[in-house]
């Protein structure tokens, strides 16, 4: 018999919690210690919560426990495991009719904040970059992915995606030694026909294999559908930042 997976264990835990909180006898034993110990519960990444998670939070809230939900509906990527962003918005409206919006970004540059805002739903303005003020550009490389192999193409020009990346790096005077090409697996590197047990220089860039640097341009590829209308791309460098082609 195989041991239960972590996800199945957590699913069973949710069922047990719901059962105990919904039955008066067990709830009477559980809730007083919880309410006496916790004055408030802060729920992070709330957009990833399932209906069972929200039901547990609802019961705790109904019992008098103060809740703070922190989440971003535009980062809701866990519907495949039961996350319900719409149910979250309804639940959040019960807690506060006017949510407090967090608009400060402590990680990204103003350019990246503006680019990210174009991928959001609605008309939300870009976040405000709090700790960075550089204007390194972000260059998006729309990519057409191959059904098999590694012949990924730059959609606007039909050139190989790595060739397009190299051209941009040269335009922004980013030397080859500061450029990094990463892939989902070694066999997907352009020009590679098999796996290698040890790292070798890649034909994706002539000369010695480039060594990564803290601000190196990077182009990443991963297997995807035959035609992806726009792959999220990013490469960073001392003068340019281009996004790496990845399957969405």
PDB file of C-alpha atoms in Angstrom:
ATOM      1  CA  UNK A   1       0.000   0.000   0.000  1.00  0.00           C
ATOM      2  CA  UNK A   2       1.357   3.388  -0.977  1.00  0.00           C
ATOM      3  CA  UNK A   3       1.528   6.142   1.655  1.00  0.00           C
ATOM      4  CA  UNK A   4      -0.995   8.945   1.111  1.00  0.00           C
ATOM      5  CA  UNK A   5       0.187  11.956  -0.822  1.00  0.00           C
ATOM      6  CA  UNK A   6       0.552  15.287   0.907  1.00  0.00           C
ATOM      7  CA  UNK A   7      -2.414  16.708  -1.032  1.00  0.00           C
ATOM      8  CA  UNK A   8      -4.669  13.806   0.019  1.00  0.00           C
ATOM      9  CA  UNK A   9      -3.620  14.207   3.647  1.00  0.00           C
ATOM     10  CA  UNK A  10      -4.509  17.905   3.546  1.00  0.00           C
ATOM     11  CA  UNK A  11      -7.825  17.139   1.855  1.00  0.00           C
ATOM     12  CA  UNK A  12      -8.688  14.701   4.632  1.00  0.00           C
ATOM     13  CA  UNK A  13      -7.628  17.286   7.218  1.00  0.00           C
ATOM     14  CA  UNK A  14     -10.020  19.829   5.691  1.00  0.00           C
ATOM     15  CA  UNK A  15     -12.880  17.344   5.836  1.00  0.00           C
ATOM     16  CA  UNK A  16     -12.157  16.626   9.498  1.00  0.00           C
ATOM     17  CA  UNK A  17     -11.956  20.326  10.372  1.00  0.00           C
ATOM     18  CA  UNK A  18     -15.231  21.068   8.589  1.00  0.00           C
ATOM     19  CA  UNK A  19     -16.976  18.142  10.259  1.00  0.00           C
ATOM     20  CA  UNK A  20     -15.820  19.208  13.722  1.00  0.00           C
ATOM     21  CA  UNK A  21     -16.693  22.870  13.243  1.00  0.00           C
ATOM     22  CA  UNK A  22     -20.139  22.055  11.860  1.00  0.00           C
ATOM     23  CA  UNK A  23     -21.152  19.823  14.768  1.00  0.00           C
ATOM     24  CA  UNK A  24     -22.199  21.665  17.901  1.00  0.00           C
ATOM     25  CA  UNK A  25     -20.548  19.330  20.392  1.00  0.00           C
ATOM     26  CA  UNK A  26     -17.094  19.297  18.845  1.00  0.00           C
ATOM     27  CA  UNK A  27     -17.289  22.973  17.860  1.00  0.00           C
ATOM     28  CA  UNK A  28     -18.048  23.879  21.474  1.00  0.00           C
ATOM     29  CA  UNK A  29     -14.804  22.178  22.488  1.00  0.00           C
ATOM     30  CA  UNK A  30     -12.644  23.578  19.667  1.00  0.00           C
ATOM     31  CA  UNK A  31     -13.722  27.175  19.246  1.00  0.00           C
ATOM     32  CA  UNK A  32     -13.161  28.639  22.753  1.00  0.00           C
ATOM     33  CA  UNK A  33      -9.436  27.731  22.815  1.00  0.00           C
ATOM     34  CA  UNK A  34      -9.011  29.095  19.282  1.00  0.00           C
ATOM     35  CA  UNK A  35     -10.758  32.360  20.065  1.00  0.00           C
ATOM     36  CA  UNK A  36      -8.805  32.831  23.273  1.00  0.00           C
ATOM     37  CA  UNK A  37      -5.466  32.201  21.587  1.00  0.00           C
ATOM     38  CA  UNK A  38      -5.904  34.091  18.306  1.00  0.00           C
ATOM     39  CA  UNK A  39      -7.266  37.627  18.095  1.00  0.00           C
ATOM     40  CA  UNK A  40      -6.897  37.717  14.332  1.00  0.00           C
ATOM     41  CA  UNK A  41      -5.952  35.368  11.487  1.00  0.00           C
ATOM     42  CA  UNK A  42      -4.143  36.701   8.406  1.00  0.00           C
ATOM     43  CA  UNK A  43      -4.759  34.568   5.299  1.00  0.00           C
ATOM     44  CA  UNK A  44      -2.054  34.999   2.659  1.00  0.00           C
ATOM     45  CA  UNK A  45      -2.396  33.962  -1.014  1.00  0.00           C
ATOM     46  CA  UNK A  46      -6.141  33.823  -0.497  1.00  0.00           C
ATOM     47  CA  UNK A  47      -6.776  33.503  -4.250  1.00  0.00           C
ATOM     48  CA  UNK A  48      -5.502  29.907  -4.023  1.00  0.00           C
ATOM     49  CA  UNK A  49      -8.130  28.835  -1.456  1.00  0.00           C
ATOM     50  CA  UNK A  50     -10.689  26.168  -2.279  1.00  0.00           C
ATOM     51  CA  UNK A  51     -14.362  26.045  -1.368  1.00  0.00           C
ATOM     52  CA  UNK A  52     -13.490  23.849   1.628  1.00  0.00           C
ATOM     53  CA  UNK A  53     -10.880  26.366   2.804  1.00  0.00           C
ATOM     54  CA  UNK A  54     -13.370  29.208   2.506  1.00  0.00           C
ATOM     55  CA  UNK A  55     -16.019  27.205   4.351  1.00  0.00           C
ATOM     56  CA  UNK A  56     -13.603  26.740   7.257  1.00  0.00           C
ATOM     57  CA  UNK A  57     -12.816  30.456   7.289  1.00  0.00           C
ATOM     58  CA  UNK A  58     -16.521  31.266   7.173  1.00  0.00           C
ATOM     59  CA  UNK A  59     -17.180  29.116  10.242  1.00  0.00           C
ATOM     60  CA  UNK A  60     -14.295  30.724  12.132  1.00  0.00           C
ATOM     61  CA  UNK A  61     -15.513  34.181  11.171  1.00  0.00           C
ATOM     62  CA  UNK A  62     -19.076  33.367  12.224  1.00  0.00           C
ATOM     63  CA  UNK A  63     -17.674  32.250  15.577  1.00  0.00           C
ATOM     64  CA  UNK A  64     -16.154  35.694  16.118  1.00  0.00           C
ATOM     65  CA  UNK A  65     -12.600  35.314  14.830  1.00  0.00           C
ATOM     66  CA  UNK A  66     -11.319  38.367  12.962  1.00  0.00           C
ATOM     67  CA  UNK A  67      -9.952  37.614   9.484  1.00  0.00           C
ATOM     68  CA  UNK A  68      -7.668  39.498   7.122  1.00  0.00           C
ATOM     69  CA  UNK A  69      -7.480  38.140   3.559  1.00  0.00           C
ATOM     70  CA  UNK A  70      -4.481  39.005   1.387  1.00  0.00           C
ATOM     71  CA  UNK A  71      -4.573  37.943  -2.249  1.00  0.00           C
ATOM     72  CA  UNK A  72      -4.411  38.901  -5.899  1.00  0.00           C
ATOM     73  CA  UNK A  73      -7.204  37.621  -8.197  1.00  0.00           C
ATOM     74  CA  UNK A  74      -4.877  38.026 -11.190  1.00  0.00           C
ATOM     75  CA  UNK A  75      -2.555  35.403  -9.685  1.00  0.00           C
ATOM     76  CA  UNK A  76      -5.297  32.788  -9.397  1.00  0.00           C
ATOM     77  CA  UNK A  77      -3.632  29.750 -10.990  1.00  0.00           C
ATOM     78  CA  UNK A  78      -4.885  26.919  -8.771  1.00  0.00           C
ATOM     79  CA  UNK A  79      -8.367  26.284 -10.158  1.00  0.00           C
ATOM     80  CA  UNK A  80      -7.137  22.810 -11.118  1.00  0.00           C
ATOM     81  CA  UNK A  81      -6.997  21.916  -7.434  1.00  0.00           C
ATOM     82  CA  UNK A  82     -10.209  23.605  -6.383  1.00  0.00           C
ATOM     83  CA  UNK A  83      -9.416  27.293  -5.950  1.00  0.00           C
ATOM     84  CA  UNK A  84     -12.475  29.506  -6.464  1.00  0.00           C
ATOM     85  CA  UNK A  85     -11.503  33.177  -6.916  1.00  0.00           C
ATOM     86  CA  UNK A  86     -15.121  34.250  -7.499  1.00  0.00           C
ATOM     87  CA  UNK A  87     -16.235  32.616  -4.253  1.00  0.00           C
ATOM     88  CA  UNK A  88     -13.327  34.365  -2.541  1.00  0.00           C
ATOM     89  CA  UNK A  89     -14.494  37.757  -3.792  1.00  0.00           C
ATOM     90  CA  UNK A  90     -17.992  37.106  -2.431  1.00  0.00           C
ATOM     91  CA  UNK A  91     -16.570  36.040   0.912  1.00  0.00           C
ATOM     92  CA  UNK A  92     -14.217  39.034   1.036  1.00  0.00           C
ATOM     93  CA  UNK A  93     -17.165  41.367   0.412  1.00  0.00           C
ATOM     94  CA  UNK A  94     -18.735  40.062   3.630  1.00  0.00           C
ATOM     95  CA  UNK A  95     -15.647  41.057   5.592  1.00  0.00           C
ATOM     96  CA  UNK A  96     -15.269  44.521   4.102  1.00  0.00           C
ATOM     97  CA  UNK A  97     -17.269  46.273   1.383  1.00  0.00           C
ATOM     98  CA  UNK A  98     -14.224  48.432   0.564  1.00  0.00           C
ATOM     99  CA  UNK A  99     -11.013  46.356   0.509  1.00  0.00           C
ATOM    100  CA  UNK A 100      -7.682  48.038   1.099  1.00  0.00           C
ATOM    101  CA  UNK A 101      -5.640  47.835  -2.085  1.00  0.00           C
ATOM    102  CA  UNK A 102      -1.899  47.150  -1.864  1.00  0.00           C
ATOM    103  CA  UNK A 103      -0.201  48.915  -4.766  1.00  0.00           C
ATOM    104  CA  UNK A 104       3.448  49.076  -3.659  1.00  0.00           C
ATOM    105  CA  UNK A 105       5.780  46.602  -5.365  1.00  0.00           C
ATOM    106  CA  UNK A 106       8.950  45.843  -3.394  1.00  0.00           C
ATOM    107  CA  UNK A 107      10.501  43.564  -6.014  1.00  0.00           C
ATOM    108  CA  UNK A 108      10.088  44.861  -9.561  1.00  0.00           C
ATOM    109  CA  UNK A 109      11.250  47.881 -11.500  1.00  0.00           C
ATOM    110  CA  UNK A 110       8.770  50.468 -12.835  1.00  0.00           C
ATOM    111  CA  UNK A 111       9.154  48.972 -16.327  1.00  0.00           C
ATOM    112  CA  UNK A 112       8.236  45.490 -15.137  1.00  0.00           C
ATOM    113  CA  UNK A 113       5.308  46.876 -13.127  1.00  0.00           C
ATOM    114  CA  UNK A 114       3.936  48.527 -16.260  1.00  0.00           C
ATOM    115  CA  UNK A 115       4.395  45.368 -18.317  1.00  0.00           C
ATOM    116  CA  UNK A 116       2.697  43.194 -15.682  1.00  0.00           C
ATOM    117  CA  UNK A 117      -0.310  45.509 -15.591  1.00  0.00           C
ATOM    118  CA  UNK A 118      -1.017  44.754 -19.267  1.00  0.00           C
ATOM    119  CA  UNK A 119      -1.680  41.118 -18.342  1.00  0.00           C
ATOM    120  CA  UNK A 120      -4.274  41.945 -15.685  1.00  0.00           C
ATOM    121  CA  UNK A 121      -8.015  41.858 -16.009  1.00  0.00           C
ATOM    122  CA  UNK A 122      -9.990  45.055 -15.709  1.00  0.00           C
ATOM    123  CA  UNK A 123      -8.416  48.486 -15.606  1.00  0.00           C
ATOM    124  CA  UNK A 124      -6.082  48.182 -12.639  1.00  0.00           C
ATOM    125  CA  UNK A 125      -3.197  50.650 -12.930  1.00  0.00           C
ATOM    126  CA  UNK A 126       0.430  49.494 -12.612  1.00  0.00           C
ATOM    127  CA  UNK A 127       1.884  48.921  -9.172  1.00  0.00           C
ATOM    128  CA  UNK A 128       4.277  51.502  -7.762  1.00  0.00           C
ATOM    129  CA  UNK A 129       7.877  50.342  -7.619  1.00  0.00           C
ATOM    130  CA  UNK A 130       9.019  51.091  -4.076  1.00  0.00           C
ATOM    131  CA  UNK A 131      12.718  50.270  -4.007  1.00  0.00           C
ATOM    132  CA  UNK A 132      13.823  50.464  -7.672  1.00  0.00           C
ATOM    133  CA  UNK A 133      13.934  53.312 -10.159  1.00  0.00           C
ATOM    134  CA  UNK A 134      15.943  51.828 -13.061  1.00  0.00           C
ATOM    135  CA  UNK A 135      14.499  51.972 -16.553  1.00  0.00           C
ATOM    136  CA  UNK A 136      16.008  48.797 -18.052  1.00  0.00           C
ATOM    137  CA  UNK A 137      13.621  47.891 -20.871  1.00  0.00           C
ATOM    138  CA  UNK A 138      11.613  44.703 -21.068  1.00  0.00           C
ATOM    139  CA  UNK A 139      11.561  43.106 -24.501  1.00  0.00           C
ATOM    140  CA  UNK A 140       8.799  40.589 -25.150  1.00  0.00           C
ATOM    141  CA  UNK A 141       9.528  37.839 -27.659  1.00  0.00           C
ATOM    142  CA  UNK A 142       6.267  36.281 -28.933  1.00  0.00           C
ATOM    143  CA  UNK A 143       7.119  32.643 -29.569  1.00  0.00           C
ATOM    144  CA  UNK A 144       5.693  29.893 -31.768  1.00  0.00           C
ATOM    145  CA  UNK A 145       6.432  26.557 -30.112  1.00  0.00           C
ATOM    146  CA  UNK A 146       7.236  23.386 -32.020  1.00  0.00           C
ATOM    147  CA  UNK A 147       5.182  20.220 -31.641  1.00  0.00           C
ATOM    148  CA  UNK A 148       8.411  18.382 -30.927  1.00  0.00           C
ATOM    149  CA  UNK A 149      12.111  19.113 -30.844  1.00  0.00           C
ATOM    150  CA  UNK A 150      13.525  22.542 -30.162  1.00  0.00           C
ATOM    151  CA  UNK A 151      12.740  24.592 -33.264  1.00  0.00           C
ATOM    152  CA  UNK A 152      10.979  27.454 -31.472  1.00  0.00           C
ATOM    153  CA  UNK A 153      10.380  30.477 -33.676  1.00  0.00           C
ATOM    154  CA  UNK A 154      10.128  34.192 -33.081  1.00  0.00           C
ATOM    155  CA  UNK A 155       6.530  34.711 -34.195  1.00  0.00           C
ATOM    156  CA  UNK A 156       6.890  38.160 -35.870  1.00  0.00           C
ATOM    157  CA  UNK A 157       9.996  37.299 -37.942  1.00  0.00           C
ATOM    158  CA  UNK A 158      10.031  33.503 -38.232  1.00  0.00           C
ATOM    159  CA  UNK A 159      13.634  33.422 -37.007  1.00  0.00           C
ATOM    160  CA  UNK A 160      14.753  30.954 -34.392  1.00  0.00           C
ATOM    161  CA  UNK A 161      13.910  32.329 -30.947  1.00  0.00           C
ATOM    162  CA  UNK A 162      17.503  32.091 -29.743  1.00  0.00           C
ATOM    163  CA  UNK A 163      18.698  33.902 -32.873  1.00  0.00           C
ATOM    164  CA  UNK A 164      16.167  36.657 -32.189  1.00  0.00           C
ATOM    165  CA  UNK A 165      17.404  36.860 -28.608  1.00  0.00           C
ATOM    166  CA  UNK A 166      21.034  37.072 -29.744  1.00  0.00           C
ATOM    167  CA  UNK A 167      20.162  39.861 -32.169  1.00  0.00           C
ATOM    168  CA  UNK A 168      18.505  41.882 -29.416  1.00  0.00           C
ATOM    169  CA  UNK A 169      21.442  41.322 -27.070  1.00  0.00           C
ATOM    170  CA  UNK A 170      23.815  42.612 -29.760  1.00  0.00           C
ATOM    171  CA  UNK A 171      21.590  45.662 -30.380  1.00  0.00           C
ATOM    172  CA  UNK A 172      21.761  46.527 -26.681  1.00  0.00           C
ATOM    173  CA  UNK A 173      25.511  45.802 -26.545  1.00  0.00           C
ATOM    174  CA  UNK A 174      25.119  42.983 -24.042  1.00  0.00           C
ATOM    175  CA  UNK A 175      28.166  40.711 -24.521  1.00  0.00           C
ATOM    176  CA  UNK A 176      27.683  36.983 -25.030  1.00  0.00           C
ATOM    177  CA  UNK A 177      29.390  36.203 -21.713  1.00  0.00           C
ATOM    178  CA  UNK A 178      26.583  38.082 -19.943  1.00  0.00           C
ATOM    179  CA  UNK A 179      23.831  36.172 -21.734  1.00  0.00           C
ATOM    180  CA  UNK A 180      22.205  33.079 -20.300  1.00  0.00           C
ATOM    181  CA  UNK A 181      19.913  30.675 -22.140  1.00  0.00           C
ATOM    182  CA  UNK A 182      17.934  28.327 -19.916  1.00  0.00           C
ATOM    183  CA  UNK A 183      15.623  25.545 -21.030  1.00  0.00           C
ATOM    184  CA  UNK A 184      13.174  23.067 -19.566  1.00  0.00           C
ATOM    185  CA  UNK A 185      15.638  20.231 -20.207  1.00  0.00           C
ATOM    186  CA  UNK A 186      18.978  19.860 -21.949  1.00  0.00           C
ATOM    187  CA  UNK A 187      17.502  18.098 -24.978  1.00  0.00           C
ATOM    188  CA  UNK A 188      15.408  21.147 -25.874  1.00  0.00           C
ATOM    189  CA  UNK A 189      18.421  23.380 -26.452  1.00  0.00           C
ATOM    190  CA  UNK A 190      18.673  24.395 -30.119  1.00  0.00           C
ATOM    191  CA  UNK A 191      20.997  22.002 -31.945  1.00  0.00           C
ATOM    192  CA  UNK A 192      20.878  19.320 -29.242  1.00  0.00           C
ATOM    193  CA  UNK A 193      19.719  15.870 -30.360  1.00  0.00           C
ATOM    194  CA  UNK A 194      20.140  13.893 -27.149  1.00  0.00           C
ATOM    195  CA  UNK A 195      20.731  14.137 -23.448  1.00  0.00           C
ATOM    196  CA  UNK A 196      24.083  14.801 -21.900  1.00  0.00           C
ATOM    197  CA  UNK A 197      24.982  13.554 -18.422  1.00  0.00           C
ATOM    198  CA  UNK A 198      27.420  16.430 -17.983  1.00  0.00           C
ATOM    199  CA  UNK A 199      27.064  20.114 -18.906  1.00  0.00           C
ATOM    200  CA  UNK A 200      28.604  21.093 -22.240  1.00  0.00           C
ATOM    201  CA  UNK A 201      28.831  24.336 -24.206  1.00  0.00           C
ATOM    202  CA  UNK A 202      25.584  24.891 -26.060  1.00  0.00           C
ATOM    203  CA  UNK A 203      25.464  25.554 -29.798  1.00  0.00           C
ATOM    204  CA  UNK A 204      22.747  28.079 -28.966  1.00  0.00           C
ATOM    205  CA  UNK A 205      25.594  30.556 -28.552  1.00  0.00           C
ATOM    206  CA  UNK A 206      28.994  30.227 -30.240  1.00  0.00           C
ATOM    207  CA  UNK A 207      32.076  29.944 -28.094  1.00  0.00           C
ATOM    208  CA  UNK A 208      32.414  28.813 -24.479  1.00  0.00           C
ATOM    209  CA  UNK A 209      29.273  28.235 -22.466  1.00  0.00           C
ATOM    210  CA  UNK A 210      28.269  31.582 -20.907  1.00  0.00           C
ATOM    211  CA  UNK A 211      28.449  31.813 -17.147  1.00  0.00           C
ATOM    212  CA  UNK A 212      25.418  33.262 -15.354  1.00  0.00           C
ATOM    213  CA  UNK A 213      25.726  36.660 -13.739  1.00  0.00           C
ATOM    214  CA  UNK A 214      23.373  38.427 -11.318  1.00  0.00           C
ATOM    215  CA  UNK A 215      22.018  40.638 -14.114  1.00  0.00           C
ATOM    216  CA  UNK A 216      22.568  38.435 -17.160  1.00  0.00           C
ATOM    217  CA  UNK A 217      20.153  38.429 -20.093  1.00  0.00           C
ATOM    218  CA  UNK A 218      18.182  35.215 -20.030  1.00  0.00           C
ATOM    219  CA  UNK A 219      15.997  33.483 -22.566  1.00  0.00           C
ATOM    220  CA  UNK A 220      14.132  30.447 -21.328  1.00  0.00           C
ATOM    221  CA  UNK A 221      12.138  27.981 -23.328  1.00  0.00           C
ATOM    222  CA  UNK A 222       9.879  25.170 -22.280  1.00  0.00           C
ATOM    223  CA  UNK A 223       7.800  22.689 -24.269  1.00  0.00           C
ATOM    224  CA  UNK A 224       4.435  24.084 -25.236  1.00  0.00           C
ATOM    225  CA  UNK A 225       1.646  23.959 -27.802  1.00  0.00           C
ATOM    226  CA  UNK A 226       2.377  24.175 -31.485  1.00  0.00           C
ATOM    227  CA  UNK A 227       1.415  27.825 -31.615  1.00  0.00           C
ATOM    228  CA  UNK A 228       1.416  30.046 -28.593  1.00  0.00           C
ATOM    229  CA  UNK A 229       0.132  33.522 -29.454  1.00  0.00           C
ATOM    230  CA  UNK A 230       2.471  35.153 -26.990  1.00  0.00           C
ATOM    231  CA  UNK A 231       4.899  33.481 -24.674  1.00  0.00           C
ATOM    232  CA  UNK A 232       5.880  35.330 -21.547  1.00  0.00           C
ATOM    233  CA  UNK A 233       9.467  36.312 -22.201  1.00  0.00           C
ATOM    234  CA  UNK A 234      12.264  37.929 -20.191  1.00  0.00           C
ATOM    235  CA  UNK A 235      15.966  38.599 -20.377  1.00  0.00           C
ATOM    236  CA  UNK A 236      17.936  40.889 -18.143  1.00  0.00           C
ATOM    237  CA  UNK A 237      21.198  42.642 -18.761  1.00  0.00           C
ATOM    238  CA  UNK A 238      23.237  45.673 -17.873  1.00  0.00           C
ATOM    239  CA  UNK A 239      21.471  47.570 -20.646  1.00  0.00           C
ATOM    240  CA  UNK A 240      18.499  45.484 -21.626  1.00  0.00           C
ATOM    241  CA  UNK A 241      15.939  43.191 -20.111  1.00  0.00           C
ATOM    242  CA  UNK A 242      14.070  40.822 -22.430  1.00  0.00           C
ATOM    243  CA  UNK A 243      11.498  38.299 -21.367  1.00  0.00           C
ATOM    244  CA  UNK A 244      12.181  34.643 -21.887  1.00  0.00           C
ATOM    245  CA  UNK A 245       9.933  32.502 -24.083  1.00  0.00           C
ATOM    246  CA  UNK A 246       7.956  30.086 -21.946  1.00  0.00           C
ATOM    247  CA  UNK A 247       4.871  28.026 -22.629  1.00  0.00           C
ATOM    248  CA  UNK A 248       1.772  29.445 -21.070  1.00  0.00           C
TER     249      UNK A 248
END
